[in-house]
Amino acid sequence: PNPTRHPPFGQRPLPQEKIDYAVVAMDYVATVFAGAAAIRAIYSVVRSQNKSTEVEIRITPTKGRVLSISSSVVYGYVGNKASTFPMQVMGFDVDPINSVQLSNHTGYKNFKGEKLEGKKLEELYIGLEQLNLDSTYTHIMTGYLGKESFGDEVASLLLKIKKKNPSVTFICDPVLGDDGKLYVPECFVSLYRDKLIPHAALVTPNQSEAEWLSDIK
């Protein structure tokens, strides 16, 4: 970071002798710090200058609300497990729905877990709808979708949300495979190409996925 624009946090005097709350702007955190170490560093500085005061750090998202539909693992960082915290650090409120819940990435020899059926996604959406949350999303992001029924329900959910909020931004990672090998059912190619990508503001395929979706090599 530019030291002129962002002087080291610990070297700047705090604006008042005693602080009850340290409200940290998300833009500042995202620019100067990274990850959980940022929160610990800020807490340490504030606490050291206010030894008699309990300090609470509140992070207030201001940039929008993301519905993130992707995979998740217990061990490791892929899908929602990898993307949720960075988006929160950037100032977004994130509501993750896990298409699969696995013990670890499938690149390992062994893994356990389950894939969510489309019916379960429908139930989750109904719950959000009953709280009027479905109309609050500024962004929808999809990654690995797992089962065919789940993918079909994602397409249905997307249309419902866009009907309520036409300005919602849809970001689609068409997770199909890599190195010329599919690791989802072949029907997902047409699902992405015909039902999801036409509504996307941003699509992020790798080379193999771009070839399958465009039918151009």
PDB file of C-alpha atoms in Angstrom:
ATOM      1  CA  PRO A   1       0.000   0.000   0.000  1.00  0.00           C
ATOM      2  CA  ASN A   2       0.980   3.618  -0.554  1.00  0.00           C
ATOM      3  CA  PRO A   3       2.549   4.772   2.765  1.00  0.00           C
ATOM      4  CA  THR A   4       1.521   8.361   2.064  1.00  0.00           C
ATOM      5  CA  ARG A   5      -2.092   7.476   1.541  1.00  0.00           C
ATOM      6  CA  HIS A   6      -2.229   4.854   4.286  1.00  0.00           C
ATOM      7  CA  PRO A   7       0.234   5.485   7.148  1.00  0.00           C
ATOM      8  CA  PRO A   8       0.835   2.392   9.324  1.00  0.00           C
ATOM      9  CA  PHE A   9      -2.174   1.903  11.563  1.00  0.00           C
ATOM     10  CA  GLY A  10      -0.166   1.387  14.736  1.00  0.00           C
ATOM     11  CA  GLN A  11       1.801   4.628  14.298  1.00  0.00           C
ATOM     12  CA  ARG A  12      -1.203   6.922  14.157  1.00  0.00           C
ATOM     13  CA  PRO A  13      -2.655   8.352  17.388  1.00  0.00           C
ATOM     14  CA  LEU A  14      -6.225   7.336  18.024  1.00  0.00           C
ATOM     15  CA  PRO A  15      -8.687  10.244  17.891  1.00  0.00           C
ATOM     16  CA  GLN A  16      -9.785   9.953  21.522  1.00  0.00           C
ATOM     17  CA  GLU A  17      -8.186   8.884  24.772  1.00  0.00           C
ATOM     18  CA  LYS A  18     -10.657   6.111  25.434  1.00  0.00           C
ATOM     19  CA  ILE A  19     -12.468   4.229  22.709  1.00  0.00           C
ATOM     20  CA  ASP A  20     -15.595   2.221  23.373  1.00  0.00           C
ATOM     21  CA  TYR A  21     -15.916   1.013  19.805  1.00  0.00           C
ATOM     22  CA  ALA A  22     -13.457   0.863  16.946  1.00  0.00           C
ATOM     23  CA  VAL A  23     -15.480   0.995  13.761  1.00  0.00           C
ATOM     24  CA  VAL A  24     -13.185  -0.056  10.938  1.00  0.00           C
ATOM     25  CA  ALA A  25     -14.121   0.980   7.403  1.00  0.00           C
ATOM     26  CA  MET A  26     -14.195  -1.978   5.033  1.00  0.00           C
ATOM     27  CA  ASP A  27     -12.375  -0.100   2.268  1.00  0.00           C
ATOM     28  CA  TYR A  28      -9.509   0.605   4.635  1.00  0.00           C
ATOM     29  CA  VAL A  29      -9.273  -3.005   5.775  1.00  0.00           C
ATOM     30  CA  ALA A  30      -9.393  -4.326   2.225  1.00  0.00           C
ATOM     31  CA  THR A  31      -6.681  -1.939   1.049  1.00  0.00           C
ATOM     32  CA  VAL A  32      -4.230  -2.121   3.919  1.00  0.00           C
ATOM     33  CA  PHE A  33      -4.667  -5.506   5.543  1.00  0.00           C
ATOM     34  CA  ALA A  34      -5.445  -9.085   4.563  1.00  0.00           C
ATOM     35  CA  GLY A  35      -7.567 -11.754   6.199  1.00  0.00           C
ATOM     36  CA  ALA A  36      -7.973 -12.594   9.853  1.00  0.00           C
ATOM     37  CA  ALA A  37      -4.516 -11.186  10.612  1.00  0.00           C
ATOM     38  CA  ALA A  38      -5.960  -7.757   9.812  1.00  0.00           C
ATOM     39  CA  ILE A  39      -8.623  -8.023  12.489  1.00  0.00           C
ATOM     40  CA  ARG A  40      -6.097  -9.254  15.057  1.00  0.00           C
ATOM     41  CA  ALA A  41      -3.672  -6.448  14.168  1.00  0.00           C
ATOM     42  CA  ILE A  42      -6.304  -3.726  14.478  1.00  0.00           C
ATOM     43  CA  TYR A  43      -7.652  -5.154  17.724  1.00  0.00           C
ATOM     44  CA  SER A  44      -4.127  -5.366  19.164  1.00  0.00           C
ATOM     45  CA  VAL A  45      -3.348  -1.728  18.365  1.00  0.00           C
ATOM     46  CA  VAL A  46      -6.621  -0.383  19.720  1.00  0.00           C
ATOM     47  CA  ARG A  47      -6.473  -2.568  22.833  1.00  0.00           C
ATOM     48  CA  SER A  48      -2.865  -1.607  23.619  1.00  0.00           C
ATOM     49  CA  GLN A  49      -3.787   2.083  23.664  1.00  0.00           C
ATOM     50  CA  ASN A  50      -6.900   1.520  25.755  1.00  0.00           C
ATOM     51  CA  LYS A  51      -5.935  -1.053  28.346  1.00  0.00           C
ATOM     52  CA  SER A  52      -8.876  -0.309  30.622  1.00  0.00           C
ATOM     53  CA  THR A  53     -11.496  -0.402  27.891  1.00  0.00           C
ATOM     54  CA  GLU A  54     -13.165  -3.379  26.286  1.00  0.00           C
ATOM     55  CA  VAL A  55     -12.927  -2.893  22.557  1.00  0.00           C
ATOM     56  CA  GLU A  56     -15.410  -4.186  20.017  1.00  0.00           C
ATOM     57  CA  ILE A  57     -14.598  -4.029  16.328  1.00  0.00           C
ATOM     58  CA  ARG A  58     -17.656  -3.792  14.129  1.00  0.00           C
ATOM     59  CA  ILE A  59     -17.406  -4.369  10.386  1.00  0.00           C
ATOM     60  CA  THR A  60     -20.334  -2.898   8.510  1.00  0.00           C
ATOM     61  CA  PRO A  61     -20.869  -4.043   4.922  1.00  0.00           C
ATOM     62  CA  THR A  62     -21.908  -1.215   2.626  1.00  0.00           C
ATOM     63  CA  LYS A  63     -21.426  -2.360  -0.966  1.00  0.00           C
ATOM     64  CA  GLY A  64     -24.275  -4.813  -1.441  1.00  0.00           C
ATOM     65  CA  ARG A  65     -25.600  -8.255  -0.631  1.00  0.00           C
ATOM     66  CA  VAL A  66     -24.359 -11.383  -2.423  1.00  0.00           C
ATOM     67  CA  LEU A  67     -26.158 -14.707  -2.753  1.00  0.00           C
ATOM     68  CA  SER A  68     -23.261 -17.096  -3.333  1.00  0.00           C
ATOM     69  CA  ILE A  69     -24.174 -20.593  -4.550  1.00  0.00           C
ATOM     70  CA  SER A  70     -21.167 -22.871  -4.696  1.00  0.00           C
ATOM     71  CA  SER A  71     -19.368 -25.791  -3.072  1.00  0.00           C
ATOM     72  CA  SER A  72     -17.900 -25.954   0.416  1.00  0.00           C
ATOM     73  CA  VAL A  73     -15.421 -28.185   2.232  1.00  0.00           C
ATOM     74  CA  VAL A  74     -14.545 -28.798   5.865  1.00  0.00           C
ATOM     75  CA  TYR A  75     -10.794 -28.992   5.191  1.00  0.00           C
ATOM     76  CA  GLY A  76      -9.244 -26.641   2.654  1.00  0.00           C
ATOM     77  CA  TYR A  77     -10.460 -23.603   0.759  1.00  0.00           C
ATOM     78  CA  VAL A  78     -12.612 -23.919  -2.354  1.00  0.00           C
ATOM     79  CA  GLY A  79     -15.980 -22.506  -3.397  1.00  0.00           C
ATOM     80  CA  ASN A  80     -17.865 -20.653  -0.682  1.00  0.00           C
ATOM     81  CA  LYS A  81     -15.194 -21.579   1.874  1.00  0.00           C
ATOM     82  CA  ALA A  82     -12.668 -19.584  -0.160  1.00  0.00           C
ATOM     83  CA  SER A  83     -14.806 -16.715  -1.459  1.00  0.00           C
ATOM     84  CA  THR A  84     -17.041 -15.642   1.442  1.00  0.00           C
ATOM     85  CA  PHE A  85     -14.471 -13.957   3.674  1.00  0.00           C
ATOM     86  CA  PRO A  86     -12.699 -11.989   0.886  1.00  0.00           C
ATOM     87  CA  MET A  87     -16.055 -10.600  -0.264  1.00  0.00           C
ATOM     88  CA  GLN A  88     -16.916  -9.640   3.310  1.00  0.00           C
ATOM     89  CA  VAL A  89     -13.551  -7.908   3.650  1.00  0.00           C
ATOM     90  CA  MET A  90     -14.346  -5.973   0.472  1.00  0.00           C
ATOM     91  CA  GLY A  91     -17.525  -4.697   2.101  1.00  0.00           C
ATOM     92  CA  PHE A  92     -20.217  -7.103   0.871  1.00  0.00           C
ATOM     93  CA  ASP A  93     -22.733  -8.967   2.979  1.00  0.00           C
ATOM     94  CA  VAL A  94     -22.606 -12.608   1.812  1.00  0.00           C
ATOM     95  CA  ASP A  95     -25.286 -15.289   2.114  1.00  0.00           C
ATOM     96  CA  PRO A  96     -23.716 -18.625   1.067  1.00  0.00           C
ATOM     97  CA  ILE A  97     -25.669 -21.664  -0.100  1.00  0.00           C
ATOM     98  CA  ASN A  98     -23.511 -24.776  -0.377  1.00  0.00           C
ATOM     99  CA  SER A  99     -24.251 -26.928  -3.422  1.00  0.00           C
ATOM    100  CA  VAL A 100     -22.121 -29.668  -1.887  1.00  0.00           C
ATOM    101  CA  GLN A 101     -20.682 -30.171   1.585  1.00  0.00           C
ATOM    102  CA  LEU A 102     -17.563 -32.322   1.463  1.00  0.00           C
ATOM    103  CA  SER A 103     -14.862 -33.305   3.913  1.00  0.00           C
ATOM    104  CA  ASN A 104     -12.172 -32.029   1.526  1.00  0.00           C
ATOM    105  CA  HIS A 105     -11.491 -31.185  -2.111  1.00  0.00           C
ATOM    106  CA  THR A 106     -12.194 -33.974  -4.611  1.00  0.00           C
ATOM    107  CA  GLY A 107      -8.628 -33.707  -5.860  1.00  0.00           C
ATOM    108  CA  TYR A 108      -7.631 -35.833  -2.868  1.00  0.00           C
ATOM    109  CA  LYS A 109      -7.732 -39.619  -3.173  1.00  0.00           C
ATOM    110  CA  ASN A 110     -10.522 -39.889  -0.601  1.00  0.00           C
ATOM    111  CA  PHE A 111     -13.374 -37.567   0.328  1.00  0.00           C
ATOM    112  CA  LYS A 112     -16.797 -37.827   1.955  1.00  0.00           C
ATOM    113  CA  GLY A 113     -19.908 -35.694   1.943  1.00  0.00           C
ATOM    114  CA  GLU A 114     -23.086 -34.997   0.045  1.00  0.00           C
ATOM    115  CA  LYS A 115     -24.528 -33.025  -2.858  1.00  0.00           C
ATOM    116  CA  LEU A 116     -27.643 -30.934  -2.349  1.00  0.00           C
ATOM    117  CA  GLU A 117     -30.744 -31.848  -4.350  1.00  0.00           C
ATOM    118  CA  GLY A 118     -32.700 -29.196  -6.219  1.00  0.00           C
ATOM    119  CA  LYS A 119     -35.643 -29.667  -3.846  1.00  0.00           C
ATOM    120  CA  LYS A 120     -33.480 -28.617  -0.899  1.00  0.00           C
ATOM    121  CA  LEU A 121     -32.403 -25.454  -2.707  1.00  0.00           C
ATOM    122  CA  GLU A 122     -36.057 -24.677  -3.405  1.00  0.00           C
ATOM    123  CA  GLU A 123     -36.831 -25.008   0.317  1.00  0.00           C
ATOM    124  CA  LEU A 124     -33.966 -22.684   1.243  1.00  0.00           C
ATOM    125  CA  TYR A 125     -35.162 -20.103  -1.275  1.00  0.00           C
ATOM    126  CA  ILE A 126     -38.705 -20.238   0.116  1.00  0.00           C
ATOM    127  CA  GLY A 127     -37.261 -19.461   3.542  1.00  0.00           C
ATOM    128  CA  LEU A 128     -35.403 -16.437   2.162  1.00  0.00           C
ATOM    129  CA  GLU A 129     -38.506 -15.349   0.259  1.00  0.00           C
ATOM    130  CA  GLN A 130     -40.656 -15.479   3.388  1.00  0.00           C
ATOM    131  CA  LEU A 131     -38.247 -13.035   5.030  1.00  0.00           C
ATOM    132  CA  ASN A 132     -38.311 -10.806   1.911  1.00  0.00           C
ATOM    133  CA  LEU A 133     -34.571 -11.297   1.551  1.00  0.00           C
ATOM    134  CA  ASP A 134     -34.705 -12.443  -2.065  1.00  0.00           C
ATOM    135  CA  SER A 135     -35.384  -8.884  -3.245  1.00  0.00           C
ATOM    136  CA  THR A 136     -32.393  -7.468  -1.329  1.00  0.00           C
ATOM    137  CA  TYR A 137     -29.641  -9.164  -3.342  1.00  0.00           C
ATOM    138  CA  THR A 138     -27.464  -6.908  -5.462  1.00  0.00           C
ATOM    139  CA  HIS A 139     -25.343  -9.807  -6.736  1.00  0.00           C
ATOM    140  CA  ILE A 140     -25.762 -13.529  -7.389  1.00  0.00           C
ATOM    141  CA  MET A 141     -22.659 -15.655  -7.823  1.00  0.00           C
ATOM    142  CA  THR A 142     -22.583 -19.320  -8.823  1.00  0.00           C
ATOM    143  CA  GLY A 143     -19.765 -21.861  -8.867  1.00  0.00           C
ATOM    144  CA  TYR A 144     -19.794 -25.658  -8.706  1.00  0.00           C
ATOM    145  CA  LEU A 145     -23.418 -26.845  -8.737  1.00  0.00           C
ATOM    146  CA  GLY A 146     -23.094 -30.604  -8.225  1.00  0.00           C
ATOM    147  CA  LYS A 147     -26.342 -32.334  -9.189  1.00  0.00           C
ATOM    148  CA  GLU A 148     -28.438 -31.739 -12.305  1.00  0.00           C
ATOM    149  CA  SER A 149     -31.589 -31.054 -10.264  1.00  0.00           C
ATOM    150  CA  PHE A 150     -29.676 -28.464  -8.248  1.00  0.00           C
ATOM    151  CA  GLY A 151     -28.491 -26.729 -11.418  1.00  0.00           C
ATOM    152  CA  ASP A 152     -32.035 -26.596 -12.798  1.00  0.00           C
ATOM    153  CA  GLU A 153     -33.269 -25.057  -9.554  1.00  0.00           C
ATOM    154  CA  VAL A 154     -30.489 -22.437  -9.670  1.00  0.00           C
ATOM    155  CA  ALA A 155     -31.753 -21.389 -13.118  1.00  0.00           C
ATOM    156  CA  SER A 156     -35.294 -21.106 -11.737  1.00  0.00           C
ATOM    157  CA  LEU A 157     -34.142 -19.176  -8.664  1.00  0.00           C
ATOM    158  CA  LEU A 158     -32.162 -16.754 -10.832  1.00  0.00           C
ATOM    159  CA  LEU A 159     -35.233 -15.865 -12.890  1.00  0.00           C
ATOM    160  CA  LYS A 160     -37.330 -15.328  -9.754  1.00  0.00           C
ATOM    161  CA  ILE A 161     -34.798 -12.948  -8.233  1.00  0.00           C
ATOM    162  CA  LYS A 162     -34.240 -11.051 -11.489  1.00  0.00           C
ATOM    163  CA  LYS A 163     -37.996 -10.592 -11.837  1.00  0.00           C
ATOM    164  CA  LYS A 164     -38.080  -8.887  -8.439  1.00  0.00           C
ATOM    165  CA  ASN A 165     -34.821  -7.012  -8.957  1.00  0.00           C
ATOM    166  CA  PRO A 166     -33.906  -6.609 -12.657  1.00  0.00           C
ATOM    167  CA  SER A 167     -30.721  -4.734 -11.741  1.00  0.00           C
ATOM    168  CA  VAL A 168     -29.188  -7.663  -9.825  1.00  0.00           C
ATOM    169  CA  THR A 169     -25.717  -8.563 -11.132  1.00  0.00           C
ATOM    170  CA  PHE A 170     -25.197 -12.242 -11.946  1.00  0.00           C
ATOM    171  CA  ILE A 171     -21.628 -13.605 -11.945  1.00  0.00           C
ATOM    172  CA  CYS A 172     -21.313 -17.117 -13.354  1.00  0.00           C
ATOM    173  CA  ASP A 173     -18.345 -19.434 -12.959  1.00  0.00           C
ATOM    174  CA  PRO A 174     -19.350 -22.319 -15.279  1.00  0.00           C
ATOM    175  CA  VAL A 175     -17.616 -25.126 -13.410  1.00  0.00           C
ATOM    176  CA  LEU A 176     -17.549 -28.023 -15.860  1.00  0.00           C
ATOM    177  CA  GLY A 177     -14.055 -29.484 -15.789  1.00  0.00           C
ATOM    178  CA  ASP A 178     -10.478 -28.885 -16.870  1.00  0.00           C
ATOM    179  CA  ASP A 179      -7.758 -30.252 -19.143  1.00  0.00           C
ATOM    180  CA  GLY A 180     -10.408 -31.493 -21.565  1.00  0.00           C
ATOM    181  CA  LYS A 181     -12.185 -33.644 -18.947  1.00  0.00           C
ATOM    182  CA  LEU A 182     -15.679 -33.016 -17.599  1.00  0.00           C
ATOM    183  CA  TYR A 183     -16.214 -33.571 -13.895  1.00  0.00           C
ATOM    184  CA  VAL A 184     -19.936 -32.837 -13.957  1.00  0.00           C
ATOM    185  CA  PRO A 185     -22.713 -34.487 -16.021  1.00  0.00           C
ATOM    186  CA  GLU A 186     -22.595 -33.426 -19.688  1.00  0.00           C
ATOM    187  CA  CYS A 187     -26.064 -31.866 -19.378  1.00  0.00           C
ATOM    188  CA  PHE A 188     -24.447 -29.003 -17.442  1.00  0.00           C
ATOM    189  CA  VAL A 189     -22.912 -27.682 -20.671  1.00  0.00           C
ATOM    190  CA  SER A 190     -26.345 -26.860 -22.108  1.00  0.00           C
ATOM    191  CA  LEU A 191     -27.604 -25.704 -18.697  1.00  0.00           C
ATOM    192  CA  TYR A 192     -24.889 -23.069 -18.456  1.00  0.00           C
ATOM    193  CA  ARG A 193     -24.986 -22.125 -22.138  1.00  0.00           C
ATOM    194  CA  ASP A 194     -28.772 -21.858 -22.510  1.00  0.00           C
ATOM    195  CA  LYS A 195     -30.154 -21.015 -19.055  1.00  0.00           C
ATOM    196  CA  LEU A 196     -27.486 -19.288 -16.960  1.00  0.00           C
ATOM    197  CA  ILE A 197     -24.900 -17.504 -19.109  1.00  0.00           C
ATOM    198  CA  PRO A 198     -27.499 -15.447 -21.079  1.00  0.00           C
ATOM    199  CA  HIS A 199     -28.311 -13.652 -17.801  1.00  0.00           C
ATOM    200  CA  ALA A 200     -24.710 -13.179 -16.643  1.00  0.00           C
ATOM    201  CA  ALA A 201     -22.844  -9.889 -16.458  1.00  0.00           C
ATOM    202  CA  LEU A 202     -19.562 -11.769 -16.015  1.00  0.00           C
ATOM    203  CA  VAL A 203     -18.584 -15.335 -16.975  1.00  0.00           C
ATOM    204  CA  THR A 204     -15.281 -16.887 -15.835  1.00  0.00           C
ATOM    205  CA  PRO A 205     -14.580 -20.156 -17.708  1.00  0.00           C
ATOM    206  CA  ASN A 206     -11.182 -21.792 -18.005  1.00  0.00           C
ATOM    207  CA  GLN A 207      -9.969 -22.771 -21.485  1.00  0.00           C
ATOM    208  CA  SER A 208     -11.669 -26.177 -21.558  1.00  0.00           C
ATOM    209  CA  GLU A 209     -14.950 -24.722 -20.303  1.00  0.00           C
ATOM    210  CA  ALA A 210     -14.830 -21.935 -22.899  1.00  0.00           C
ATOM    211  CA  GLU A 211     -14.354 -24.551 -25.640  1.00  0.00           C
ATOM    212  CA  TRP A 212     -17.285 -26.676 -24.456  1.00  0.00           C
ATOM    213  CA  LEU A 213     -19.590 -23.679 -24.100  1.00  0.00           C
ATOM    214  CA  SER A 214     -18.681 -22.094 -27.436  1.00  0.00           C
ATOM    215  CA  ASP A 215     -18.153 -25.364 -29.321  1.00  0.00           C
ATOM    216  CA  ILE A 216     -14.959 -23.801 -30.655  1.00  0.00           C
ATOM    217  CA  LYS A 217     -11.476 -25.240 -30.132  1.00  0.00           C
TER     218      LYS A 217
END
